[in-house]
XYZ file of C-alpha atoms in Angstrom:
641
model
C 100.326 35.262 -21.683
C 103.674 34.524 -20.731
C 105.331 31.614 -22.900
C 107.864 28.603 -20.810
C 110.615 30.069 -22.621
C 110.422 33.747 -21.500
C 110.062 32.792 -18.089
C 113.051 30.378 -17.615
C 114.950 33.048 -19.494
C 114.285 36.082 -16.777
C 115.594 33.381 -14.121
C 119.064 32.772 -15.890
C 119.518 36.410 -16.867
C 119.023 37.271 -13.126
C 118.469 34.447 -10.652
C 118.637 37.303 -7.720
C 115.881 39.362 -9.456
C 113.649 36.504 -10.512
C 113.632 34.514 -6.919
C 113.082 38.563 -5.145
C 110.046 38.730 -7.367
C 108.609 35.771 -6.307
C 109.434 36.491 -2.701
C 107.183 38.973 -2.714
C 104.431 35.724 -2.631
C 105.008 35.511 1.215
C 104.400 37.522 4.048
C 107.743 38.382 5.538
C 108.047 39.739 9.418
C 111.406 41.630 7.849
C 111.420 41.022 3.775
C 114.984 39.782 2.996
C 117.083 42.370 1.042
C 118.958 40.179 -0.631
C 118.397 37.063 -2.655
C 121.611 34.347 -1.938
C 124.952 34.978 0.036
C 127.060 32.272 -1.808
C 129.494 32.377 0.503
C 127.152 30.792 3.555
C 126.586 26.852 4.204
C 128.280 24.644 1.737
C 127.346 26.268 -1.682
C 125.021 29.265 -0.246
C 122.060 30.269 1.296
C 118.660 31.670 0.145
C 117.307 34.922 1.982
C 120.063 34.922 3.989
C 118.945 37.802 5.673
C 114.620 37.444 5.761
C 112.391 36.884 8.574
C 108.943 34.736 8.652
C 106.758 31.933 9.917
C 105.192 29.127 7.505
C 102.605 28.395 9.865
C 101.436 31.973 9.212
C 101.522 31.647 5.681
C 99.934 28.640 5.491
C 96.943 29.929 8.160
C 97.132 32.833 9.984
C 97.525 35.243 6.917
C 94.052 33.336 5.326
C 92.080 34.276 8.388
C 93.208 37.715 8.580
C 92.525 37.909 4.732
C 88.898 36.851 4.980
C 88.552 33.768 4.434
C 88.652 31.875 8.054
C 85.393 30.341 6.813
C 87.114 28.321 3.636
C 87.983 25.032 3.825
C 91.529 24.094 4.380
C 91.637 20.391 5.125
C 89.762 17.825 4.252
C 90.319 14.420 6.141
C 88.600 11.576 3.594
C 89.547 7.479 5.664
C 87.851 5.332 3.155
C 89.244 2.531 5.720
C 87.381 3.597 8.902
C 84.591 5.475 6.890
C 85.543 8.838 8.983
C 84.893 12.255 7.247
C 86.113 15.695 9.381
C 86.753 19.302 7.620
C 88.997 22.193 9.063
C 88.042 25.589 7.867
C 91.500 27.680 7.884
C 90.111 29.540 10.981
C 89.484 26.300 13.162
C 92.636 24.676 11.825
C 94.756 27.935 12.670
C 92.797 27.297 16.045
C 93.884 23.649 16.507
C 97.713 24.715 15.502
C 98.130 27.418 17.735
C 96.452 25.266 20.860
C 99.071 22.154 20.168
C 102.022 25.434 19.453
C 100.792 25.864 22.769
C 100.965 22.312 24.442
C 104.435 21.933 22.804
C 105.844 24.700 24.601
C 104.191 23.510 27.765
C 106.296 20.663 27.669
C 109.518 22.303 27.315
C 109.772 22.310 23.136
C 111.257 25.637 22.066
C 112.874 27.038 19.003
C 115.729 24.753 17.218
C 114.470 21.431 19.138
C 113.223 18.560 17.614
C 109.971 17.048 17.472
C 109.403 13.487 15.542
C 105.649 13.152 14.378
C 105.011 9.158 14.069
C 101.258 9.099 12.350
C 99.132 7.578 10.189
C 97.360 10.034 7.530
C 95.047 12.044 10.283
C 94.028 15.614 10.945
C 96.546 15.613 13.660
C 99.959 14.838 11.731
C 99.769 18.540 9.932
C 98.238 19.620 13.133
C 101.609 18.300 14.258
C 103.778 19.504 11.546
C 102.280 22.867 11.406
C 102.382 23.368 15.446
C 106.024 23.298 15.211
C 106.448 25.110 12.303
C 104.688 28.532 14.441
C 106.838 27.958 17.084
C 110.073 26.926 15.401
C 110.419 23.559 16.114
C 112.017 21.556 14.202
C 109.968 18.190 12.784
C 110.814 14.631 11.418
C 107.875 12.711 10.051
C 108.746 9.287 9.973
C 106.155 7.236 8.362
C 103.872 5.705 10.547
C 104.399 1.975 11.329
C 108.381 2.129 10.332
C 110.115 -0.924 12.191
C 111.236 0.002 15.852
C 114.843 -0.077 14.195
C 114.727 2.266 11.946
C 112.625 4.804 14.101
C 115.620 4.525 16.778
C 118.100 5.235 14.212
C 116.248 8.607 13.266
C 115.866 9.392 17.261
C 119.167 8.728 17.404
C 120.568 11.034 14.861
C 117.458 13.854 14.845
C 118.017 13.770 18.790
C 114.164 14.671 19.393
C 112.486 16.356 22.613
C 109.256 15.260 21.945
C 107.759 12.475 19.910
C 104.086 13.220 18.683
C 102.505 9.505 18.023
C 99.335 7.812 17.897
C 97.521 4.651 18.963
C 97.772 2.598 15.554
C 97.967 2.272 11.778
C 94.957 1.353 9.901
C 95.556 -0.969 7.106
C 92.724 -2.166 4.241
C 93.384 -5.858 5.738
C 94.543 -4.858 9.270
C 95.174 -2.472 12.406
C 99.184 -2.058 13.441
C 99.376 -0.374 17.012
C 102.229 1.738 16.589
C 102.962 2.487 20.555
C 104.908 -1.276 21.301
C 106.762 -0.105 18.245
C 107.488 3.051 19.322
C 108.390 2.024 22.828
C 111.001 -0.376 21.399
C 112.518 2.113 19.499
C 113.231 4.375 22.682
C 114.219 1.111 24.016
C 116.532 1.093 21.395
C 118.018 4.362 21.000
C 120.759 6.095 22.721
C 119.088 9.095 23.068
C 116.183 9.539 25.044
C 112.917 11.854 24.271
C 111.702 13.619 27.332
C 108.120 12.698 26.215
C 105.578 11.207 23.877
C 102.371 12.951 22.988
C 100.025 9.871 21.925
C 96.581 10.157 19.834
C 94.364 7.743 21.287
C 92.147 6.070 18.049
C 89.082 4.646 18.438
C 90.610 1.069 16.780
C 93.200 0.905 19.573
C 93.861 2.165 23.327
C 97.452 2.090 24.022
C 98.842 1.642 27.210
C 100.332 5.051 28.447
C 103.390 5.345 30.368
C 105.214 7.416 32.315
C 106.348 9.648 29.699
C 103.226 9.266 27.832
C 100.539 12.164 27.697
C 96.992 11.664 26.031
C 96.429 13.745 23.313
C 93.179 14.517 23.791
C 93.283 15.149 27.737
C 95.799 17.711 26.414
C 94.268 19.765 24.512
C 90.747 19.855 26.025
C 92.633 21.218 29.331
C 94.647 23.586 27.110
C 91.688 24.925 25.288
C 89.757 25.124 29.327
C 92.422 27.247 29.913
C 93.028 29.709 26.911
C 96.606 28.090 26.145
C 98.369 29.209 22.558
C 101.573 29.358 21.700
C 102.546 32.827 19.589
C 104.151 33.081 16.221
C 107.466 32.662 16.662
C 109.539 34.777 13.794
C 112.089 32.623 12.267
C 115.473 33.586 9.794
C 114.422 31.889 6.531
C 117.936 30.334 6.618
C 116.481 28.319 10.018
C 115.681 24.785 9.293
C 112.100 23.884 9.342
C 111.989 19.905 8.770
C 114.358 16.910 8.192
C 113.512 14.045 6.231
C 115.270 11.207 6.611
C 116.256 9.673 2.912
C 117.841 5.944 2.713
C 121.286 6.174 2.385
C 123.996 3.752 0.813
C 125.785 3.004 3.765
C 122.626 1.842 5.940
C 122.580 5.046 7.891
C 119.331 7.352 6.730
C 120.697 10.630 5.266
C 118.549 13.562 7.386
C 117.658 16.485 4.582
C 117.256 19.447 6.062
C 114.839 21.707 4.603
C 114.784 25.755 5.464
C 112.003 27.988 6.545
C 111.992 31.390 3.765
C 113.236 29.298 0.161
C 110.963 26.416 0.884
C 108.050 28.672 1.315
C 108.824 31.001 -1.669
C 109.644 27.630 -3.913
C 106.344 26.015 -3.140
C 104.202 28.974 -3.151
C 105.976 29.455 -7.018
C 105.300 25.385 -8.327
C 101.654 26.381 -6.964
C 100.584 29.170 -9.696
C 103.219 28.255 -12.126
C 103.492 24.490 -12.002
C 100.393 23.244 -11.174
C 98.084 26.179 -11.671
C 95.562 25.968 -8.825
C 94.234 29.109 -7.588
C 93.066 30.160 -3.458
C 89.559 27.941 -2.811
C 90.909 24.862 -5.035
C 90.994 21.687 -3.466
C 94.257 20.508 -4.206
C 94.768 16.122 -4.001
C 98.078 14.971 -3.453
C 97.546 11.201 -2.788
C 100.170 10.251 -0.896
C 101.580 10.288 2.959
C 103.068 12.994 5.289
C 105.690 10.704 5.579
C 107.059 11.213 2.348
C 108.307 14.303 0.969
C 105.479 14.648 -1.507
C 103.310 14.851 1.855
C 105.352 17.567 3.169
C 105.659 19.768 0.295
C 101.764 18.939 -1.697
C 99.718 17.705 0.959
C 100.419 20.103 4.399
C 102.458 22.939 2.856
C 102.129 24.109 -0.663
C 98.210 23.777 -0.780
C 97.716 25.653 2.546
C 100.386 28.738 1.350
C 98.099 28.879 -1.634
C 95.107 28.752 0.342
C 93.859 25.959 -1.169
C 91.952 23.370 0.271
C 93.922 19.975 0.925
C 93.136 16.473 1.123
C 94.296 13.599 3.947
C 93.345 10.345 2.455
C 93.537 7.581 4.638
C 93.457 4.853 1.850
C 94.745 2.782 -0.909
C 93.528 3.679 -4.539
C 92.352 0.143 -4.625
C 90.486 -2.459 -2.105
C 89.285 0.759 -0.360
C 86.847 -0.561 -1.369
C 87.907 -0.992 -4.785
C 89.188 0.633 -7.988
C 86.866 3.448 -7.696
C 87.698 5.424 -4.476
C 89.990 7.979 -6.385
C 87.038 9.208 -8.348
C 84.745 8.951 -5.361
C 86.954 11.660 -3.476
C 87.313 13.844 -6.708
C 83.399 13.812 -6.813
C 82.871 14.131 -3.030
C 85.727 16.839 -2.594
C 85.375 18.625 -6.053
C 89.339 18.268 -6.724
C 90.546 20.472 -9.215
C 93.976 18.646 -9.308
C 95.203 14.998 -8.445
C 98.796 14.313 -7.465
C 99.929 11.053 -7.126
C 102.496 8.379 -8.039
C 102.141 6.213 -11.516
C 101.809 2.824 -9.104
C 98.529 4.099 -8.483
C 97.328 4.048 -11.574
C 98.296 1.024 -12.534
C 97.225 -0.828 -9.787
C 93.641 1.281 -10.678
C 94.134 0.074 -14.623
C 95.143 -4.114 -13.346
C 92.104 -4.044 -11.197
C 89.736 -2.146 -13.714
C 91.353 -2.053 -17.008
C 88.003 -0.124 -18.811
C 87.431 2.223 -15.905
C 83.973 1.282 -15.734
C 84.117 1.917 -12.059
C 84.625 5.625 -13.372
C 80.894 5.609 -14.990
C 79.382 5.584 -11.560
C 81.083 8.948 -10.251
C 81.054 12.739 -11.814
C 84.726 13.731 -11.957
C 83.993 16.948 -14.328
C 85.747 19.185 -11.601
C 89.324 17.874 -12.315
C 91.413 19.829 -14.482
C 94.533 17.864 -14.402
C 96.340 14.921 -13.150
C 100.189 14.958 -12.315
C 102.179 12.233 -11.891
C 105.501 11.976 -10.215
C 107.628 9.555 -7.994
C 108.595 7.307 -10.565
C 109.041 6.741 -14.059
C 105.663 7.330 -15.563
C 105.085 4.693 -18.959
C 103.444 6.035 -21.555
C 100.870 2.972 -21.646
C 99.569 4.284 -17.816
C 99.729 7.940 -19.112
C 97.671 7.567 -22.335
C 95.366 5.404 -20.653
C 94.650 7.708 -17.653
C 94.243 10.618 -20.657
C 91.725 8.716 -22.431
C 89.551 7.831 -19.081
C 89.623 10.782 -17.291
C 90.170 13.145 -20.515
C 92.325 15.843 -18.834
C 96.018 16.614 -19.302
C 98.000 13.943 -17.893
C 101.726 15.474 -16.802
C 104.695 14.257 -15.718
C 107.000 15.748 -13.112
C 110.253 14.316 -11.630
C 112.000 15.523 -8.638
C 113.310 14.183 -5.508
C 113.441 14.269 -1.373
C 116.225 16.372 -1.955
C 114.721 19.204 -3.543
C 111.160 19.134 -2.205
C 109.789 20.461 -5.656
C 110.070 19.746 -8.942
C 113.205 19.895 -11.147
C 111.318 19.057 -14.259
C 107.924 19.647 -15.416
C 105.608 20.825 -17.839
C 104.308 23.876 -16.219
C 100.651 24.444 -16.886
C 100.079 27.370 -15.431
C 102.808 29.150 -17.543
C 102.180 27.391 -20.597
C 100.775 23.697 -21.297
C 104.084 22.780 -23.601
C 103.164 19.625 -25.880
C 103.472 16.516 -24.344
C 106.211 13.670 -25.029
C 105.442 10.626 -23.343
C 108.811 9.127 -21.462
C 109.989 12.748 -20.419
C 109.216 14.586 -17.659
C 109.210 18.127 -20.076
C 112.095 20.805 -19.256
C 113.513 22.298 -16.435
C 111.741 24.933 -13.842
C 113.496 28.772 -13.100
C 116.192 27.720 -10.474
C 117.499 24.271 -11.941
C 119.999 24.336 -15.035
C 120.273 20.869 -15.913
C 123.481 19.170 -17.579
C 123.887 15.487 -18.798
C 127.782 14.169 -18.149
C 129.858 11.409 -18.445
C 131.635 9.303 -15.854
C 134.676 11.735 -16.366
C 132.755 14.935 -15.702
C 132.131 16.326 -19.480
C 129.273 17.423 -21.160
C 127.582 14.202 -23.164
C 127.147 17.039 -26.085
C 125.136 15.509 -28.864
C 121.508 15.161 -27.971
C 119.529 12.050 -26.867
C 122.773 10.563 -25.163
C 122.618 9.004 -21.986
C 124.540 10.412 -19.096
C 124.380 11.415 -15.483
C 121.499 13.803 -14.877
C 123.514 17.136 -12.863
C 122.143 20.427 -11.537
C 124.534 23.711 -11.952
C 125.482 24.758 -8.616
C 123.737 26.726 -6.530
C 120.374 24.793 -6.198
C 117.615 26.829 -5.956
C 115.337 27.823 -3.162
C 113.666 24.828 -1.348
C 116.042 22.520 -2.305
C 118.531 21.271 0.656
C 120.824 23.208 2.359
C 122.853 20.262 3.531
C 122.239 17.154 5.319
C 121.323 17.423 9.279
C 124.546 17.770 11.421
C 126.659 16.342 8.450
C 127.883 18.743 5.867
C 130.870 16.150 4.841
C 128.168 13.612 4.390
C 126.111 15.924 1.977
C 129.235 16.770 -0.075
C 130.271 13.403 -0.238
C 127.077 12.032 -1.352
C 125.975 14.835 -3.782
C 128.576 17.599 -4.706
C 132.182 15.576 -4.432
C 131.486 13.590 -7.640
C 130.754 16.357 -10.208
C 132.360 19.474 -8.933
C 130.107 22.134 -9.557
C 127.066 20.093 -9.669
C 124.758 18.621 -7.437
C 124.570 14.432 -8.609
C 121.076 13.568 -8.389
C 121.643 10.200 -9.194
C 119.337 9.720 -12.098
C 120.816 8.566 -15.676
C 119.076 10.147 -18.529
C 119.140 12.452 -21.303
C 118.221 16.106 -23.142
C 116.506 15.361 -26.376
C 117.009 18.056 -29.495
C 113.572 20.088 -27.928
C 115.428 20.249 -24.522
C 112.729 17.728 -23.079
C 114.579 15.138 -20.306
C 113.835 11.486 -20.104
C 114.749 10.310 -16.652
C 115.784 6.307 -17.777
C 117.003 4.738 -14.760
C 118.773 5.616 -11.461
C 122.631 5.680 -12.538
C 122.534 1.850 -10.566
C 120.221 0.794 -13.275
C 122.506 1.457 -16.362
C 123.779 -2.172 -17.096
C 126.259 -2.820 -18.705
C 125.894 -5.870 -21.044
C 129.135 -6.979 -23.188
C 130.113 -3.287 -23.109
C 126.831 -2.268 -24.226
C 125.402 0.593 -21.828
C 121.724 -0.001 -21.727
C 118.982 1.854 -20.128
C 116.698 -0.685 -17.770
C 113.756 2.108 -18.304
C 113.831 2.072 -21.768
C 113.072 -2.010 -22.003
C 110.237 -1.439 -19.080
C 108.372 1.348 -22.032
C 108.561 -1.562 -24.318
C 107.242 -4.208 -22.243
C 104.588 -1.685 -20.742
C 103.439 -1.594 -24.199
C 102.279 -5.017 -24.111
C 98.316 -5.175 -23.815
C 98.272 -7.818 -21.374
C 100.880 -5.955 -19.253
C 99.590 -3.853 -15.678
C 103.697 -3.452 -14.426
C 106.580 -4.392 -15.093
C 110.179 -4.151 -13.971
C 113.468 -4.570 -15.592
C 116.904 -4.790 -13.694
C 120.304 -6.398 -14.246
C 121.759 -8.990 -12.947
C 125.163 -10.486 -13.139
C 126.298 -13.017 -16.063
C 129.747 -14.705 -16.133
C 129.832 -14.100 -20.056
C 128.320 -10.433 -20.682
C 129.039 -9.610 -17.407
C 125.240 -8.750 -16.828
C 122.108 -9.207 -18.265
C 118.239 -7.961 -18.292
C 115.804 -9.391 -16.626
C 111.971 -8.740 -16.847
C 109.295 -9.330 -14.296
C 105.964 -8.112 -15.477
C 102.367 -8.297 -13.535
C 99.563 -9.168 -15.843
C 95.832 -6.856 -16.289
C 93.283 -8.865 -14.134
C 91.090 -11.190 -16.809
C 93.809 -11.544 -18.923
C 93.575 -15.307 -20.528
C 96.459 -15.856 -22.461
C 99.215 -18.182 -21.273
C 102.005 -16.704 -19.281
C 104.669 -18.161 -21.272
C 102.552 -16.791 -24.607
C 102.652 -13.529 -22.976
C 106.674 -13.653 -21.819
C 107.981 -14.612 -25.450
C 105.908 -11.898 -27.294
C 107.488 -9.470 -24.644
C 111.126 -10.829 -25.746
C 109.914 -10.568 -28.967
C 108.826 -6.913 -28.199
C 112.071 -5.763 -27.249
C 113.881 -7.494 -29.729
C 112.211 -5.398 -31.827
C 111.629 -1.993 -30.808
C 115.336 -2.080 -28.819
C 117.679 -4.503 -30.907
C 119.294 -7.793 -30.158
C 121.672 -6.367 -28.087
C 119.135 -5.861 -25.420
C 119.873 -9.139 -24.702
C 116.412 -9.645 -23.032
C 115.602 -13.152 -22.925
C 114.307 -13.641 -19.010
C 111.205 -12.012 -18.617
C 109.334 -13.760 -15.553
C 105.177 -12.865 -14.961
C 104.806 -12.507 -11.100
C 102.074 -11.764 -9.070
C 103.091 -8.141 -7.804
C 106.238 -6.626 -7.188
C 107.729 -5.652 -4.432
C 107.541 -1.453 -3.519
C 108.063 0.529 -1.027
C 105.099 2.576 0.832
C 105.150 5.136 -1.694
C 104.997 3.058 -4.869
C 108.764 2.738 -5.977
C 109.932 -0.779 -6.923
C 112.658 -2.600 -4.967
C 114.928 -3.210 -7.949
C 117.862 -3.399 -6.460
C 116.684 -5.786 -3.707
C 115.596 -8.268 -6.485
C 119.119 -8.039 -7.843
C 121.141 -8.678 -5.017
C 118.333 -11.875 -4.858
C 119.145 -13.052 -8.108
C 123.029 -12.456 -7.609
C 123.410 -14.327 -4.424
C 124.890 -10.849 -2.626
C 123.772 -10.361 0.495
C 120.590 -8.564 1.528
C 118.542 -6.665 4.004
C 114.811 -6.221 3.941
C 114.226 -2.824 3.576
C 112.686 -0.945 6.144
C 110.047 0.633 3.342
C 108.862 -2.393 2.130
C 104.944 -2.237 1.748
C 104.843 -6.332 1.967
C 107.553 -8.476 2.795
C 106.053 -11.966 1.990
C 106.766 -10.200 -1.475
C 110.598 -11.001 -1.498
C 109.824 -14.644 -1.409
C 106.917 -14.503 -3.721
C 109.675 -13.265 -6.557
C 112.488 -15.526 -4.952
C 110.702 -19.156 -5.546
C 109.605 -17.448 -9.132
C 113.728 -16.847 -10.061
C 114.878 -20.409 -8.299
C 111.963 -22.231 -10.288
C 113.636 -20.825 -13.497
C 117.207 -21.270 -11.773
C 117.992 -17.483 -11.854
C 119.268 -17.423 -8.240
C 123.150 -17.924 -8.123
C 123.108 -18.802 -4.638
C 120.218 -19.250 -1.859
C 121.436 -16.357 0.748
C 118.799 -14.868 3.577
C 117.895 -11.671 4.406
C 120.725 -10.298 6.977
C 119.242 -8.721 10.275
């Protein structure tokens, strides 16, 4: 059995060697000969001279195999109560016919096609149609403001959009077509057409540019339409994803057809060790990168089976849905972000929801897309009594950078750190001048060695200054990813904060993630959140807003000064933690990552804009009134349009 060390060893002996090896994972139309030209794009590209088609990999290669009959995808809407399986031959079936549509309409190789859906069948029908005939695709997550979809049409400069009727929400239905027409209203550029998807919730109005989906492809399967593979350089770009950026303008990563595929296909076996025929659970949206990479791509090049949830993990109908879908789907391996666990744990903090479902076919749970407390971690590993593991990565590199990779070797586990670095990324810790932190369990920026590894971004679309600027230019050599943290004496990393969350209080650099483990700690604690904000003495200080277990009796302002007292004593005075607020929920984003900086700018009177992820507005002025009542708002600005 091969041992973590050995294996991360190979790669740094021989990157070139290690990544050919695991090329050999995908079906190439011309194998590449040659692993990275360094001297192409801005610090080199994988496979610069290989030839393939993900759509085949993820379908066509299954059917030929034998195993058209397997399931592939598995659509589970707790919401509208709607089941609907794809075996890999019908879903290769569906692909091809929409491939086909597509290129009816005038989409060829290199355009651009944005999908705008909810969590349906036809999003990865979507996705995967332009991926066999080249297309390029931008999911933007269904029911983004009109705004922000125009700025994406705007910069992605789309052919086609692919949309549907409307949204379904626990509490309500948003029709997404008066949002999407403003956006076109909006934007400079000009799709030639929409393709819309008709729901049974809503009928939208069709316009002139609008086509049914379904009149589409029942006169396209009448008449034998399909689109053919089309082969594509693996240096050809196969998705953007539109990131926030600082300046306001949404930073398109671009994402490439050969490295993603021999990347993901990699994490699969070695990360996450699921074999062809397991169904594979990444809860979480094609609109995020987690959807792209766990829930349509990397299960489907494995041949695994993959779930679409259309849900929430709770009030869907409640805090037992995920373990109805592991029962009903027999999922040997749930993905998903540590906000939905604690919302699970606040709404049912026994699990006795858990008792009513047999969940004996999951093997492990991995959490990502946050910081992951060891309070949610230990109590997920007692419940569900399977390895509970950590991995961290980012939009940018579409699979993980850290992890503890189980089907190499299950390393012990150390709660706070995300384990050690995969074969591709060489991690370094630096200071603000560029140096190596050197001692151990010191706090720095978190840096990748130059090159990045396969799947990881090429550059940003149609902006290669931008992508330096924003990643490279800081740390020459090194890709920034933004995250402060540090390498403990075992080579474990502990992700603390983004580098925007170090405060700095009286000179003191202090880690906002290490006082959110502390208060996490706290019995009485579901969530909790820890940011600075400015002070005209220290120059800033902590604050603390924590969400309280459901049936918890003991007096918020009981429960605020043991958490003071807490950190106090497992951090030191200096902490300087004396305003910690209980609120009724914090305000996230769609996938579960809180709006720290949001409530800081709040607090410090700067200006603000609501941000276009927000999963609840009426949120922001939940957690304003709670910092004016205990005069923690310097001055009373508005949201800016």
């Amino acid at each position: 059995m091969a041992k973590y060390a050995d294996v991360y060893n190979d790669w740094k002996s021989d990157p070139g060697a290690f990544w050919m090896e695991a090329a050999k994972e995908i079906d190439w139309v011309s194998a590449p000969t040659a692993a990275f030209d360094g001297d192409a794009g801005v610090y080199g590209r994988w496979f610069p001279d290989g030839v393939c088609n993900t759509a085949y990999n993820c379908l066509d290669r299954h059917v030929e195999a034998g195993r058209g009959e397997d399931t592939a995808l598995i659509y589970d809407s707790p919401i509208t109560g709607r089941k609907k399986s794809y075996t890999f031959a019908e879903l290769t079936d569906e692909v091809a016919t929409f491939a086909g549509i597509l290129k009816a309409k005038g989409v060829a190789k290199g355009d651009r096609v944005i999908v705008y859906m909810p969590m349906v069948p036809e999003a990865a029908i979507a996705m995967l149609a332009c991926a066999r005939i080249g297309a390029i695709h931008s999911v933007v997550f269904g029911g983004f403001a009109p705004h922000e979809l125009a700025t994406r049409i705007n910069d992605a400069k789309p052919k086609m959009m692919v949309s549907a009727s409307c949204g379904i929400e626990p509490n309500r239905v948003i029709p997404y077509k008066p949002m999407l027409d403003a956006a076109i209203e909006q934007s400079v550029h000009k799709p030639d057409a929409c393709i819309i998807l008709q729901r049974e919730d809503v009928t939208a109005e069709l316009g002139a540019r609008d086509h049914d989906w379904a009149a589409l492809v029942a006169e396209a399967k009448a008449d034998g339409v399909t689109a053919a593979l089309e082969p594509m350089a693996a240096t050809d770009p196969l998705y953007i994803l539109y990131t926030s950026g600082t300046t306001g303008e949404p930073k398109g990563v671009v994402r490439d057809t050969g490295g993603h595929m021999v990347a993901l296909k990699w994490s699969m076996e070695n990360v996450y060790a699921v074999k062809p025929g397991d169904t594979f659970w990444a809860a979480s949206d094609v609109g995020w990168v987690v959807g792209h990479s766990y829930i349509v791509y990397a299960p489907l090049l494995q041949g695994c089976a993959t779930i679409m949830f259309e849900g929430k993990p709770v009030g869907t109908p409640d805090a037992g849905v995920f373990w109805r879908v592991i029962q009903d789907h027999k999922v040997t391996a749930l993905f998903t972000a540590p906000t939905a666990f604690r919302a699970i744990k606040k709404e049912d903090p026994n699990a006795e929801l858990l008792e009513n479902y047999d969940t004996s076919s999951l093997r492990t749970l991995f959490l990502a897309g946050e910081r992951a407390d060891p309070d949610t971690i230990q109590w997920a590993e007692r419940k569900l009594d399977v390895p509970v593991i950590d991995n961290w990565w980012q939009t940018e590199t579409g699979w993980p950078i850290t992890a503890n990779p189980r089907g190499i070797e299950t390393l012990p586990v150390k709660y706070g750190s995300s384990t050690v670095p995969m074969p591709g990324y060489e991690i370094h810790i630096l200071d603000e001048g560029g140096h190596e932190v050197g001692a151990p369990s010191t706090l720095g920026a978190v840096c990748i060695k130059l090159p990045l590894p396969p799947g990881c971004l090429p550059t940003l679309w149609g902006n290669d200054d931008r992508f330096r600027n924003s990643y490279l230019n800081h740390f020459p050599g090194y890709y920034e990813t933004s995250d402060a943290g540090m390498i403990d004496e075992d080579g474990y990393l502990h992700i603390m904060a983004r580098t925007d969350d170090i405060i700095n209080v009286a000179g003191h650099r202090l880690s906002t993630g290490g006082m959110e483990e502390v208060l996490s700690g706290h019995q009485a604690v579901a969530e909790c959140a820890v940011l600075g904000i400015a002070d005209q003495l220290k120059g800033q200080i902590p604050l603390g807003l924590i969400v309280l277990k459901s049936g918890v009796t003991e007096a918020p302002e009981d429960i605020e000064k043991a958490c003071v007292k807490r950190v106090r004593e497992e951090i030191g005075a200096v902490a300087a933690l004396k305003h910690i607020l209980v609120v009724q929920r914090l305000p996230k984003t769609r996938s579960g990552k809180i709006l720290r900086a949001t409530i800081r700018k709040i607090a410090d009177g700067e200006p603000w804009k609501m941000p276009a992820t927000i999963d609840d507005p009426a949120i922001l002025d939940e957690i304003t009134e709670v910092l004016k009542a205990r005069g923690l708002v310097q001055h009373n600005l508005q949201p800016s349009t």
